[in-house]
PDB file of C-alpha atoms in Angstrom:
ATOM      1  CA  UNK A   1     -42.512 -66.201 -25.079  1.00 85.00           C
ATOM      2  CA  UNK A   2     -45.420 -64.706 -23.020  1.00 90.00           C
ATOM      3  CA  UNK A   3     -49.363 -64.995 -23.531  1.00 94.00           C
ATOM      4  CA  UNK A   4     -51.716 -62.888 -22.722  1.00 95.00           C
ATOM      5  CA  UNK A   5     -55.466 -63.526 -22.810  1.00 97.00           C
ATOM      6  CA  UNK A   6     -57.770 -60.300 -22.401  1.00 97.00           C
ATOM      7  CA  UNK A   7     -61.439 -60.628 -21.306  1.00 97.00           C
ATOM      8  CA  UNK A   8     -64.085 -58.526 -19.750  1.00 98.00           C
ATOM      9  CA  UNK A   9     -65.119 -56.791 -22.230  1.00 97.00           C
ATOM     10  CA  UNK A  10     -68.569 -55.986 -23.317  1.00 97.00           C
ATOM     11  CA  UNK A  11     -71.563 -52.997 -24.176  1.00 98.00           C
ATOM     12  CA  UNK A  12     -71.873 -50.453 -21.770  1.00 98.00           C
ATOM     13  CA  UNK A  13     -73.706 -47.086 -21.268  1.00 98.00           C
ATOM     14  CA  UNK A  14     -72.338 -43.470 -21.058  1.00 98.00           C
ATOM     15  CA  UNK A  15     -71.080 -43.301 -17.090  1.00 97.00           C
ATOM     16  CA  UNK A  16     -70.815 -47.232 -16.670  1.00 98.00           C
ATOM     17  CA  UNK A  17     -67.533 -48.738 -15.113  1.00 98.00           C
ATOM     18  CA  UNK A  18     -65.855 -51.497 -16.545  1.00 98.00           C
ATOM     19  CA  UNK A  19     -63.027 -53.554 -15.550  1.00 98.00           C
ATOM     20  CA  UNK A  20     -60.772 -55.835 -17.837  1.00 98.00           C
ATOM     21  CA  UNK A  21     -58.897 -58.147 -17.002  1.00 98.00           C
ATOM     22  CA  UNK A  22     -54.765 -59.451 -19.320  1.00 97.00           C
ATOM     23  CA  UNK A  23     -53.672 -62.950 -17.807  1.00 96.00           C
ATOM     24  CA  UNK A  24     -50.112 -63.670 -18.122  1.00 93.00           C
ATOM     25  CA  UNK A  25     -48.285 -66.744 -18.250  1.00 91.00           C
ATOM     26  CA  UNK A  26     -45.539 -67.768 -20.446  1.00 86.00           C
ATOM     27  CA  UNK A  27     -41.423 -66.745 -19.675  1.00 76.00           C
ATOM     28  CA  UNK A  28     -40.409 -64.759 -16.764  1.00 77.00           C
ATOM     29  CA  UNK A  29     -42.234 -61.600 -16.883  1.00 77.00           C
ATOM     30  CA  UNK A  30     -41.064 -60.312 -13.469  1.00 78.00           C
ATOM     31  CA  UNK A  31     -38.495 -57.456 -15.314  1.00 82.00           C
ATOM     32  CA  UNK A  32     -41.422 -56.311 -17.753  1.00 89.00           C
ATOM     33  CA  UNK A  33     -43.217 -53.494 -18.523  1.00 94.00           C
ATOM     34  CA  UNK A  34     -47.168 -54.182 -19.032  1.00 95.00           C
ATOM     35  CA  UNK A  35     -49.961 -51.986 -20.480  1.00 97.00           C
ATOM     36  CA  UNK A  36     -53.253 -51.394 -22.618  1.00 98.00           C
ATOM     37  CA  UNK A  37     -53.640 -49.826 -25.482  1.00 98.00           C
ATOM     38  CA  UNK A  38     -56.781 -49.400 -28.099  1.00 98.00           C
ATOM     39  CA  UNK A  39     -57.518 -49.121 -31.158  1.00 98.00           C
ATOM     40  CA  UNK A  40     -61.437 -47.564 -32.173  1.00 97.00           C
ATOM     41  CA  UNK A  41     -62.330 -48.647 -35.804  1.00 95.00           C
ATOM     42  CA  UNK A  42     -60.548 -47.029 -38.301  1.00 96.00           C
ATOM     43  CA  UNK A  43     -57.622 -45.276 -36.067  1.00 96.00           C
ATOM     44  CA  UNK A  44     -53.976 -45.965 -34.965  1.00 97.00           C
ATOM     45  CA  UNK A  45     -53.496 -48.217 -31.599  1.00 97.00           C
ATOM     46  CA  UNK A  46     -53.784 -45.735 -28.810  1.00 97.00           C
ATOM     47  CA  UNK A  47     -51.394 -45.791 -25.380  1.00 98.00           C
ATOM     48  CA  UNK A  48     -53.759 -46.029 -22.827  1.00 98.00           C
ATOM     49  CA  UNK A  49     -51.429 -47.036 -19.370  1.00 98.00           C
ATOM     50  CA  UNK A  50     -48.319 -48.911 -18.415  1.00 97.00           C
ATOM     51  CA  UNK A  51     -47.505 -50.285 -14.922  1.00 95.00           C
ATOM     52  CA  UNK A  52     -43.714 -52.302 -14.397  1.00 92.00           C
ATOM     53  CA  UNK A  53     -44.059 -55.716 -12.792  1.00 90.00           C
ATOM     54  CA  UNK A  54     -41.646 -55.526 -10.062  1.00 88.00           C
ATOM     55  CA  UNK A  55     -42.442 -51.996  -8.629  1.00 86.00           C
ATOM     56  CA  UNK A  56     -45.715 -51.298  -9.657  1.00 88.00           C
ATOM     57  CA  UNK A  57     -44.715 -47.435 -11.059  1.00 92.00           C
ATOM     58  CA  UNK A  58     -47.582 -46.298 -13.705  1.00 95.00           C
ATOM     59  CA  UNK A  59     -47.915 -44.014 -16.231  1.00 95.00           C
ATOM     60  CA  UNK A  60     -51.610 -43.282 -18.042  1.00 97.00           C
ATOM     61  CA  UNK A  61     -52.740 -41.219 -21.443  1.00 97.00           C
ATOM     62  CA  UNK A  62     -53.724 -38.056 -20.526  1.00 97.00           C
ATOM     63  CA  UNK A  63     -57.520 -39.221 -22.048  1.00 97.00           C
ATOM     64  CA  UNK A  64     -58.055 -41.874 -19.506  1.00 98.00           C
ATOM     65  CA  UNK A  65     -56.592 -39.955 -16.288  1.00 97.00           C
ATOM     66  CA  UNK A  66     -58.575 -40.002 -13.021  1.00 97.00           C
ATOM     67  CA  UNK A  67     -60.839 -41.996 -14.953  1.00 98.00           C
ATOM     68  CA  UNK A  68     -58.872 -45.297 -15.819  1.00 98.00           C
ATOM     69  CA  UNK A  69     -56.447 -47.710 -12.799  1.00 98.00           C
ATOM     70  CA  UNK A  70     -54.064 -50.158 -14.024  1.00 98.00           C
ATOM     71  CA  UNK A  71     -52.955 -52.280 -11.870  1.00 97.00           C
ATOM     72  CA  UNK A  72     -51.458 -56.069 -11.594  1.00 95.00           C
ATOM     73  CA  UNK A  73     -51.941 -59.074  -9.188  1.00 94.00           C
ATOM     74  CA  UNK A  74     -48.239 -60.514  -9.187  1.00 90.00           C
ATOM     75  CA  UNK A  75     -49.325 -63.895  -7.376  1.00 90.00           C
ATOM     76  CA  UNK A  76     -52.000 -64.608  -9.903  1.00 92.00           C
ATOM     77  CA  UNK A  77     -50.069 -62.921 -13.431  1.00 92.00           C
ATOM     78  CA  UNK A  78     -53.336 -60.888 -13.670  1.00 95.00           C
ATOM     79  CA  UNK A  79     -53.331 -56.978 -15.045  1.00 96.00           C
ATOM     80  CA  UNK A  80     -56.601 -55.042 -14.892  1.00 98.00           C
ATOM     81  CA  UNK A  81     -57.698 -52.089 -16.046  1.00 98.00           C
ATOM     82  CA  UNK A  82     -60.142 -50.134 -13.894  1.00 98.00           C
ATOM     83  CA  UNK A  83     -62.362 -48.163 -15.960  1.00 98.00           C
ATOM     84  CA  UNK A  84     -64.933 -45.806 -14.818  1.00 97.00           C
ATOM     85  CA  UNK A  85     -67.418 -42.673 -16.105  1.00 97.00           C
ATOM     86  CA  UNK A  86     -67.086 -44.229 -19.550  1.00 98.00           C
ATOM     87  CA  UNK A  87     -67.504 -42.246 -22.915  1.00 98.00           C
ATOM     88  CA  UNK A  88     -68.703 -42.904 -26.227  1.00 97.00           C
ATOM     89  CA  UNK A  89     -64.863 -41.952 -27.133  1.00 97.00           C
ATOM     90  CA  UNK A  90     -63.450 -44.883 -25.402  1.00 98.00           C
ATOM     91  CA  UNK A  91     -65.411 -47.443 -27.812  1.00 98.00           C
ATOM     92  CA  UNK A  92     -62.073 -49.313 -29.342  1.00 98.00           C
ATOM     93  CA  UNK A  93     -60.666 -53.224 -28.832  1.00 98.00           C
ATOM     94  CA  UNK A  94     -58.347 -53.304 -25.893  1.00 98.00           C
ATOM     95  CA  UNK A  95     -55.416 -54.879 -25.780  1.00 98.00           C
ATOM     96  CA  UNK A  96     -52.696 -55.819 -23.436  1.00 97.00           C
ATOM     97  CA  UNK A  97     -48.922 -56.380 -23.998  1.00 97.00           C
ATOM     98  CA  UNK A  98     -45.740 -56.748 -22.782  1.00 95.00           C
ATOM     99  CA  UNK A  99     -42.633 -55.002 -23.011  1.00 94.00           C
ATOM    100  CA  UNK A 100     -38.683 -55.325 -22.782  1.00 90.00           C
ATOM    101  CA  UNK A 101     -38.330 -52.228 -22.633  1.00 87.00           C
ATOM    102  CA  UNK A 102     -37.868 -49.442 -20.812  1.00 82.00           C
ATOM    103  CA  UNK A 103     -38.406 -46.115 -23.135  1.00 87.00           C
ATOM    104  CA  UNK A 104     -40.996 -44.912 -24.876  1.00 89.00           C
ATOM    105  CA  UNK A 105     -43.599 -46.989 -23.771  1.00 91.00           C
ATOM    106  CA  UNK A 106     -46.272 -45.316 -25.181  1.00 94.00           C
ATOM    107  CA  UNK A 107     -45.495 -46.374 -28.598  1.00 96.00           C
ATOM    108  CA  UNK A 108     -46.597 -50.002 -29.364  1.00 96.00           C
ATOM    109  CA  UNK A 109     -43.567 -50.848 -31.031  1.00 95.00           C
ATOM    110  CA  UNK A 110     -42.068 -50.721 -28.531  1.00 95.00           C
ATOM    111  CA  UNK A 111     -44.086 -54.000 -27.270  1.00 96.00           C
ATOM    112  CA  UNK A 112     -43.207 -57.590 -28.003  1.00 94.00           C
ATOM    113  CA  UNK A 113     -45.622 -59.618 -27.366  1.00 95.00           C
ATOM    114  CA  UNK A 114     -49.514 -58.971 -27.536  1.00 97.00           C
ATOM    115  CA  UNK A 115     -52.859 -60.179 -26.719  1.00 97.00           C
ATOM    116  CA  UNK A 116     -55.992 -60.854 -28.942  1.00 97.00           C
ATOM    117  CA  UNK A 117     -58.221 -58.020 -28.049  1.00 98.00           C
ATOM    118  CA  UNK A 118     -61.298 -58.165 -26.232  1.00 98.00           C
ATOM    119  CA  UNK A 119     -64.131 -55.331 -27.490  1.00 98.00           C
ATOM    120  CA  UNK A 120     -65.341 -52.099 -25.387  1.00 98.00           C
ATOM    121  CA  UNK A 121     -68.136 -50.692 -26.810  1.00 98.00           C
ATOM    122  CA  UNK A 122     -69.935 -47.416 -24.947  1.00 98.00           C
ATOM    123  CA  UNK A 123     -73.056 -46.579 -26.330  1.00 97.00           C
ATOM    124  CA  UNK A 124     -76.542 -45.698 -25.308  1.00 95.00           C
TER     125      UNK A 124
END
């Protein structure tokens, strides 16, 4: 089993940065793909970026590029998510999870295990 505990969420304005942060702890995670997703009210959970434990390769949504950094501290079992020039759009809980696998990763079922959420809400 792995946990993962989100925080760092919170209400923002239009242009605000934001970063959250996905503790890990649990099994061996080293051979794992991480990543956030989101889900606004009333949609599907929404791939927002990966990154693999061991070598650090990414991949984001096409939404949140040049806006949005994932990254991960491997000697805490931290993953963040850098978020910057924020949008009403991006209003949704976040949520971090872990993965197996190594395909399709921007479909969440291809995730096994799953944090709680923690709530981004951009609004003026």
């Amino acid at each position: 089993q792995v946990q993962l505990v989100e925080s760092g969420g919170g209400l923002v304005q239009p242009g605000d940065s934001l970063t959250l942060s996905c503790v890990l702890s649990g099994r061996s995670y080293d051979r794992m793909i991480m990543a956030w997703f989101r889900q606004a009210d009333g949609q599907e959970r929404e791939f927002v970026a990966s990154i693999g434990w061991i070598g650090g390769g990414t991949i984001y949504a096409d939404s949140v590029k040049g806006r949005f950094t994932i990254a991960r501290d491997k000697a805490s079992g931290t993953m963040y998510l850098q978020m910057s020039v924020l949008k009403p759009e991006d209003t949704a809980v976040y949520y971090c999870a872990a993965s197996n696998s190594n395909s399709n990763l921007q479909s969440p079922s291809r995730y096994q295990y799953w944090g709680r959420g923690t709530q981004v809400t951009v609004s003026s």
